[in-house]
mmCIF file of C-alpha atoms in Angstrom:
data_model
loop_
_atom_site.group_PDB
_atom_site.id
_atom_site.type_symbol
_atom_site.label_atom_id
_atom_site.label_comp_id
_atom_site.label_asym_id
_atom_site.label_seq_id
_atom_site.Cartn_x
_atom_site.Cartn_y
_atom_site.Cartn_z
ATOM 1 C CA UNK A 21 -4.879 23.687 9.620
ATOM 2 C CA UNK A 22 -5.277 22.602 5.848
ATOM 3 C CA UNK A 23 -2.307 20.178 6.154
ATOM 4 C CA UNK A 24 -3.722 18.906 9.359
ATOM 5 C CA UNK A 25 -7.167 18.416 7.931
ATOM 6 C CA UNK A 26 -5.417 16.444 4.719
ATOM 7 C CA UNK A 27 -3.801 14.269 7.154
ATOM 8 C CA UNK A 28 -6.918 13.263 9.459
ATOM 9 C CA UNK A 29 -9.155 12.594 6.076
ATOM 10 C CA UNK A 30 -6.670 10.457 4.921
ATOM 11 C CA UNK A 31 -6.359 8.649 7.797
ATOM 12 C CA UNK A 32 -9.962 8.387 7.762
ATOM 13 C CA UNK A 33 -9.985 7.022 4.788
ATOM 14 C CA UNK A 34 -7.161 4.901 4.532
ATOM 15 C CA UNK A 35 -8.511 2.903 7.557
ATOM 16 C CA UNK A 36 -11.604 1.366 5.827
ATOM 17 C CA UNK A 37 -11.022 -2.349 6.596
ATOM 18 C CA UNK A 38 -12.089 -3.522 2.681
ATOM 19 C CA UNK A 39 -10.120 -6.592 2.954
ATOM 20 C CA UNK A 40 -12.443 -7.677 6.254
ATOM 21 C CA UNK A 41 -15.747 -6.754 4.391
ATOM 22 C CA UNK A 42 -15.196 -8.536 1.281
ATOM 23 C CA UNK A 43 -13.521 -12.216 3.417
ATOM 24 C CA UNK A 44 -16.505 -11.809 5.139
ATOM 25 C CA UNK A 45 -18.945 -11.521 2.488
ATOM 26 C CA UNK A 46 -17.338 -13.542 -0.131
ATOM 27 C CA UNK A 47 -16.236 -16.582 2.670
ATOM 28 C CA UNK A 48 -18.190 -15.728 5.511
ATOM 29 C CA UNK A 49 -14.644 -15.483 7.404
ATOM 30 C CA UNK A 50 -12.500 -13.400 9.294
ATOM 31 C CA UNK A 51 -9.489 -12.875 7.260
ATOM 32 C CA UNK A 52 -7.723 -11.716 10.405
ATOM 33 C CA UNK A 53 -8.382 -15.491 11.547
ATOM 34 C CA UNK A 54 -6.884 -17.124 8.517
ATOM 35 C CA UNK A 55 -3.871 -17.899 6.671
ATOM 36 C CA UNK A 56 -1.776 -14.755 7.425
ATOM 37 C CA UNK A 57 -3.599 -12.995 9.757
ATOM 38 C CA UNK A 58 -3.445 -9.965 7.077
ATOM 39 C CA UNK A 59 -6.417 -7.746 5.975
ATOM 40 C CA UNK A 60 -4.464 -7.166 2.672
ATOM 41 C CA UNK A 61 -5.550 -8.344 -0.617
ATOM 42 C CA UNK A 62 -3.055 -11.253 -0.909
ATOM 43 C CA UNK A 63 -3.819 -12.762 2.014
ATOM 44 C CA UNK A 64 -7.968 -12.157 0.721
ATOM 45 C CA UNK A 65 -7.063 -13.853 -2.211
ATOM 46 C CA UNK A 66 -5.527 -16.950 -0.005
ATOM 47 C CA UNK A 67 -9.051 -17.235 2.251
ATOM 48 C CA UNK A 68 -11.764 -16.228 -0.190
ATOM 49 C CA UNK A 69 -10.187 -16.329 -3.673
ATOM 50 C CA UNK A 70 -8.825 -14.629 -6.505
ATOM 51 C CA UNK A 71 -11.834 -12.691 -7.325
ATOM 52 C CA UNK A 72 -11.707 -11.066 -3.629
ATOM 53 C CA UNK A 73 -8.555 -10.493 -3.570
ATOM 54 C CA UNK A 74 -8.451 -8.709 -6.748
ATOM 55 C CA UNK A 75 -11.444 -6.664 -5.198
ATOM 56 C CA UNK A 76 -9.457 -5.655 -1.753
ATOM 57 C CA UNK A 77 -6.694 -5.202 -4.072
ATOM 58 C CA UNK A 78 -8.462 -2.388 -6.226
ATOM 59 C CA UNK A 79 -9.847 -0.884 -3.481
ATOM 60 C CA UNK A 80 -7.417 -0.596 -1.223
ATOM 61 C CA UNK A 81 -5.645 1.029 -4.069
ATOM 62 C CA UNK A 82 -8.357 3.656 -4.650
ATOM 63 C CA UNK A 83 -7.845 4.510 -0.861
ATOM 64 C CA UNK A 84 -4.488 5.481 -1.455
ATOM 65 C CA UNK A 85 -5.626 7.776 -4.901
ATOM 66 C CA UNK A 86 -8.713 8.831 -3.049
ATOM 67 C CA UNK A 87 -6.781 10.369 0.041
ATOM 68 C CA UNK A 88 -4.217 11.976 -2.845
ATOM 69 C CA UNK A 89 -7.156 13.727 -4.593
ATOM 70 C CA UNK A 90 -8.928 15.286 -1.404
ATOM 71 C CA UNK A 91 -5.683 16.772 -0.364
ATOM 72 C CA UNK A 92 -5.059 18.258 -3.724
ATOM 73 C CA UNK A 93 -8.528 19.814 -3.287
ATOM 74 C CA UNK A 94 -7.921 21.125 -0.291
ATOM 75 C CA UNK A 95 -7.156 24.932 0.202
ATOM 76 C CA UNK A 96 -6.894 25.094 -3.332
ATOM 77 C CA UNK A 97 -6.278 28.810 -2.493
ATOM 78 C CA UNK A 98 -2.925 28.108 -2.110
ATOM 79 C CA UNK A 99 -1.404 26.013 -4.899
ATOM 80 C CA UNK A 100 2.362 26.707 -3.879
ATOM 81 C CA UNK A 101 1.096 23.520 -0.912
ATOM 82 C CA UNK A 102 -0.522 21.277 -3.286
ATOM 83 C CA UNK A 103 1.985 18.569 -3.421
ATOM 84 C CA UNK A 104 2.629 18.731 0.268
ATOM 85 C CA UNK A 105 -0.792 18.178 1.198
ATOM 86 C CA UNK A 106 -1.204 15.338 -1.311
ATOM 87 C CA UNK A 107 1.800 13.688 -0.403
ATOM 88 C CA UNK A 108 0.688 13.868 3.723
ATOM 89 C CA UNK A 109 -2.763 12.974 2.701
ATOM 90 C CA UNK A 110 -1.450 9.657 0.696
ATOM 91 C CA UNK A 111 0.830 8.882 3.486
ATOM 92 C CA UNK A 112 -1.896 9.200 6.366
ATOM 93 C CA UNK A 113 -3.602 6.728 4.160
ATOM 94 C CA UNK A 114 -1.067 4.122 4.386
ATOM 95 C CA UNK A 115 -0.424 4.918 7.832
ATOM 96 C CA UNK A 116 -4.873 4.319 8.244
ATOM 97 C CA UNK A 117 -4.542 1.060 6.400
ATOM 98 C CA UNK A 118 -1.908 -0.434 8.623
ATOM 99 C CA UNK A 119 -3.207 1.175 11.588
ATOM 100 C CA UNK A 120 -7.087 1.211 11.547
ATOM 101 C CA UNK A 121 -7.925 2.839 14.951
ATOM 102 C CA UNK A 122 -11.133 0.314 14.378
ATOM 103 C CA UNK A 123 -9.553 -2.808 14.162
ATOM 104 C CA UNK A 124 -7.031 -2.010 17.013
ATOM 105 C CA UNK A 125 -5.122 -0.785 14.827
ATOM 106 C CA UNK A 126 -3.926 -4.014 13.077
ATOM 107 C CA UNK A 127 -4.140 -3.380 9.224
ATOM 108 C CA UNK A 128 -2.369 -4.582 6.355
ATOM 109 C CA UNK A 129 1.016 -3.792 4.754
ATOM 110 C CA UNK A 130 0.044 -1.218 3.061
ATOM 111 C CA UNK A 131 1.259 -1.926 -0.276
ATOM 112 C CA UNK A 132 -2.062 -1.016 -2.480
ATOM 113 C CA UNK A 133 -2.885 1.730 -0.349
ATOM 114 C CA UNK A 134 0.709 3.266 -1.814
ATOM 115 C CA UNK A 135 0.250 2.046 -5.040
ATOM 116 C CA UNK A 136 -2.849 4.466 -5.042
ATOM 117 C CA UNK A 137 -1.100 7.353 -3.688
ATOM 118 C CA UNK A 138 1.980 6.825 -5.973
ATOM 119 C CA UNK A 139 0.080 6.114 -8.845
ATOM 120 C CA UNK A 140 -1.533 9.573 -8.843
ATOM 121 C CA UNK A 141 1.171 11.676 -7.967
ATOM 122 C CA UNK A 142 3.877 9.963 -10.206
ATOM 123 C CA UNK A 143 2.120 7.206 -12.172
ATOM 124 C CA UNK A 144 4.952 5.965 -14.688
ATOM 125 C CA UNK A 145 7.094 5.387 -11.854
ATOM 126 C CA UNK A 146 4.235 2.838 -10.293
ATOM 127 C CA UNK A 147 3.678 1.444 -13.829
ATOM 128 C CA UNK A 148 7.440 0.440 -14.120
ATOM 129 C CA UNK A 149 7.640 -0.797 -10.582
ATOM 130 C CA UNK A 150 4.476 -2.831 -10.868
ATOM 131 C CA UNK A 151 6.810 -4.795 -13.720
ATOM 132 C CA UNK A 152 9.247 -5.195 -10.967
ATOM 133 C CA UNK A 153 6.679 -7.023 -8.193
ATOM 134 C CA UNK A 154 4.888 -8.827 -11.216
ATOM 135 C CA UNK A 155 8.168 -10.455 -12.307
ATOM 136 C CA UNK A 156 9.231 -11.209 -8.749
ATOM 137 C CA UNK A 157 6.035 -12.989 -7.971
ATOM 138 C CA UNK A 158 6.713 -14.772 -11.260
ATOM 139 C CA UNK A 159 9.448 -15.997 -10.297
ATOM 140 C CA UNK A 160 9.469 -16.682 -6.359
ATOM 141 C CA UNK A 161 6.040 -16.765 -5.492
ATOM 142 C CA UNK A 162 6.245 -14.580 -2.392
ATOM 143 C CA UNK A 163 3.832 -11.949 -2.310
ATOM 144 C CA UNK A 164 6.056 -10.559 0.679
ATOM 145 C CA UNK A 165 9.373 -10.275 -1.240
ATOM 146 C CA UNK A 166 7.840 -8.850 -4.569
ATOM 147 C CA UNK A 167 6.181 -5.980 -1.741
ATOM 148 C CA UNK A 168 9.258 -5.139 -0.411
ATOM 149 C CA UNK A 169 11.491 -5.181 -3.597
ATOM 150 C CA UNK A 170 8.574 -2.731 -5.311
ATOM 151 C CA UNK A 171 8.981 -0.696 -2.175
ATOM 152 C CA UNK A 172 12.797 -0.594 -2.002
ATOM 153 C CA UNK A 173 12.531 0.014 -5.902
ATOM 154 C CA UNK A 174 10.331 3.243 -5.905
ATOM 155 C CA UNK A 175 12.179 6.113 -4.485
ATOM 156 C CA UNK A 176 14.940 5.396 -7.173
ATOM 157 C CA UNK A 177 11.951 5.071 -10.152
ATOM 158 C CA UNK A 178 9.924 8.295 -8.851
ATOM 159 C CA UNK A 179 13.438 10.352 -8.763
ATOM 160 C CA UNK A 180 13.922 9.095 -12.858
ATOM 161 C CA UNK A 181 10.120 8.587 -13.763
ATOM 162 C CA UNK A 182 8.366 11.092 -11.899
ATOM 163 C CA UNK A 183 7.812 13.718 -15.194
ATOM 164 C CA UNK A 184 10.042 13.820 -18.438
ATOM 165 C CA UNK A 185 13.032 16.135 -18.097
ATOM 166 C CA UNK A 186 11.852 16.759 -13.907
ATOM 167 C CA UNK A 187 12.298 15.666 -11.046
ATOM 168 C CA UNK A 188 10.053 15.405 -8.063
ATOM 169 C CA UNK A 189 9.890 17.544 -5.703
ATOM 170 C CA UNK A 190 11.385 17.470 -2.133
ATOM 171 C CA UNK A 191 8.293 16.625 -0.542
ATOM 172 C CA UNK A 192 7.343 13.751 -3.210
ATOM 173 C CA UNK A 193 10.876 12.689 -2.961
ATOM 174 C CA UNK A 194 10.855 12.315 1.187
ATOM 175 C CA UNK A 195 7.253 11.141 1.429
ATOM 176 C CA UNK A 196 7.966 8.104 -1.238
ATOM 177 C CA UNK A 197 11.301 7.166 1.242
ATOM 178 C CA UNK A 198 9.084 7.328 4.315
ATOM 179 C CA UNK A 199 6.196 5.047 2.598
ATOM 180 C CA UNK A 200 8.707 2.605 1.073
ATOM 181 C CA UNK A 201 10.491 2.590 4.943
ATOM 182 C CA UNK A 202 6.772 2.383 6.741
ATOM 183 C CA UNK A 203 6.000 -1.221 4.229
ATOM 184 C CA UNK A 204 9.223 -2.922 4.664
ATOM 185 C CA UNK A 205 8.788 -1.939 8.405
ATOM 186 C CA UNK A 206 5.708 -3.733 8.289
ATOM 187 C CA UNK A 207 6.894 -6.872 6.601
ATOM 188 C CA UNK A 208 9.683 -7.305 8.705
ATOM 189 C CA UNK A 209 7.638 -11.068 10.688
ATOM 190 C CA UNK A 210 7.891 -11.708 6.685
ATOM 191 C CA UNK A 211 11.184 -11.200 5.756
ATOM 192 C CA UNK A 212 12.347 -12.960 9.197
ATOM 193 C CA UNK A 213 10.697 -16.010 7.738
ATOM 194 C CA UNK A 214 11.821 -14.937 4.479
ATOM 195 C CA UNK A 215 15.646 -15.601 5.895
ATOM 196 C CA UNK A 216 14.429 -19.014 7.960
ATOM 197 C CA UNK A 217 12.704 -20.301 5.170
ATOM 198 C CA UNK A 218 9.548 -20.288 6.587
ATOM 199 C CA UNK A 219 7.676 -17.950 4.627
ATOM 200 C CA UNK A 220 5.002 -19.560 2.477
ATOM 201 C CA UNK A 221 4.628 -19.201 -1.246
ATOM 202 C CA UNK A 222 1.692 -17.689 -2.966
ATOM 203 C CA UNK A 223 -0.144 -20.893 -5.011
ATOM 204 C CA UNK A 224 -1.721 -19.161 -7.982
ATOM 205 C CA UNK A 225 -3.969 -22.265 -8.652
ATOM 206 C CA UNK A 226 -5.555 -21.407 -5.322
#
């Protein structure tokens, strides 16, 4: 019952459509409407601006560490769970931000809803990958490329990073492969225009 309860708040609050709010509210537009359809923070950033999409960015983000904390709060009487229900919790969040049951469930990729979860539960790992999708947006300007290479990147960097002299356990280990799987899954339109060179590049002056 607890780890079912982790997993519906988490959804819950995973699916809270920030991206949407702040296009609307920042450029009166549907961001589902523009550029790449996506309620993510990059494509916020394309419609309504930097400042927005840094916004949608953050929050989505503290969905992710949000969902993380209430599971490790829950049934605290039994510690032994604790890092299974913070890892279900974190990935019901992603799941709720690419699957909002409100917006017909069509979401976003889910990338800064994992950073959040990740960055709790093993944050040096995040930290080193975040160097990893900085450098690739630095250098090929797809915001879709740098997402999947930080996601194929951070099962390897939670196994090394996860504490000093540990490693993760089995559940932190398996969730981190199933949320790296579920955003490549979800970027797979991308990287088909990724290999027809269709896939636009992020302009940073816009």
């Amino acid at each position: 019952m607890i780890v079912a309860l982790a997993i519906l708040i988490g959804y819950l609050v995973g699916s809270i459509p920030f991206g949407l709010w702040i296009g609307r509210y920042a450029a009166g537009a549907d961001v589902r409407r523009r550029g790449s359809g996506n309620i993510g923070a990059a494509n916020v950033a394309r419609v309504a601006g930097p400042a927005a999409g840094l916004a949608t960015l953050l929050l989505d983000g503290s969905k992710g560490a949000v969902a993380v904390w209430l599971g490790a709060t829950l049934g605290q009487a039994h510690p032994g769970a604790e890092s299974t229900r913070m890892v279900v919790a974190g990935l019901a969040a992603i799941v709720g931000h690419m699957f909002p049951a409100w917006l017909r469930f069509h979401g976003g990729r889910g990338v800064a809803t994992a950073m959040g979860v990740f960055l709790v539960i093993g944050w040096m790992a995040v930290a080193a990958d975040l160097v990893i999708w900085l450098g690739a947006m630095a250098i090929w300007r797809y915001a879709s490329l740098s997402s999947m290479l930080w996601a194929a990147a951070l099962p390897l960097l939670m196994r090394w990073l996860y504490a000093p002299g540990h490693y993760p356990p089995t559940m932190v280990s398996a969730g981190t492969v199933i949320a790296a799987l579920l955003v490549i899954w979800r970027h797979r339109a991308n990287l088909r225009r990724l290999v027809e060179g269709a896939e636009p590049r992020f302009n940073f002056r816009r």
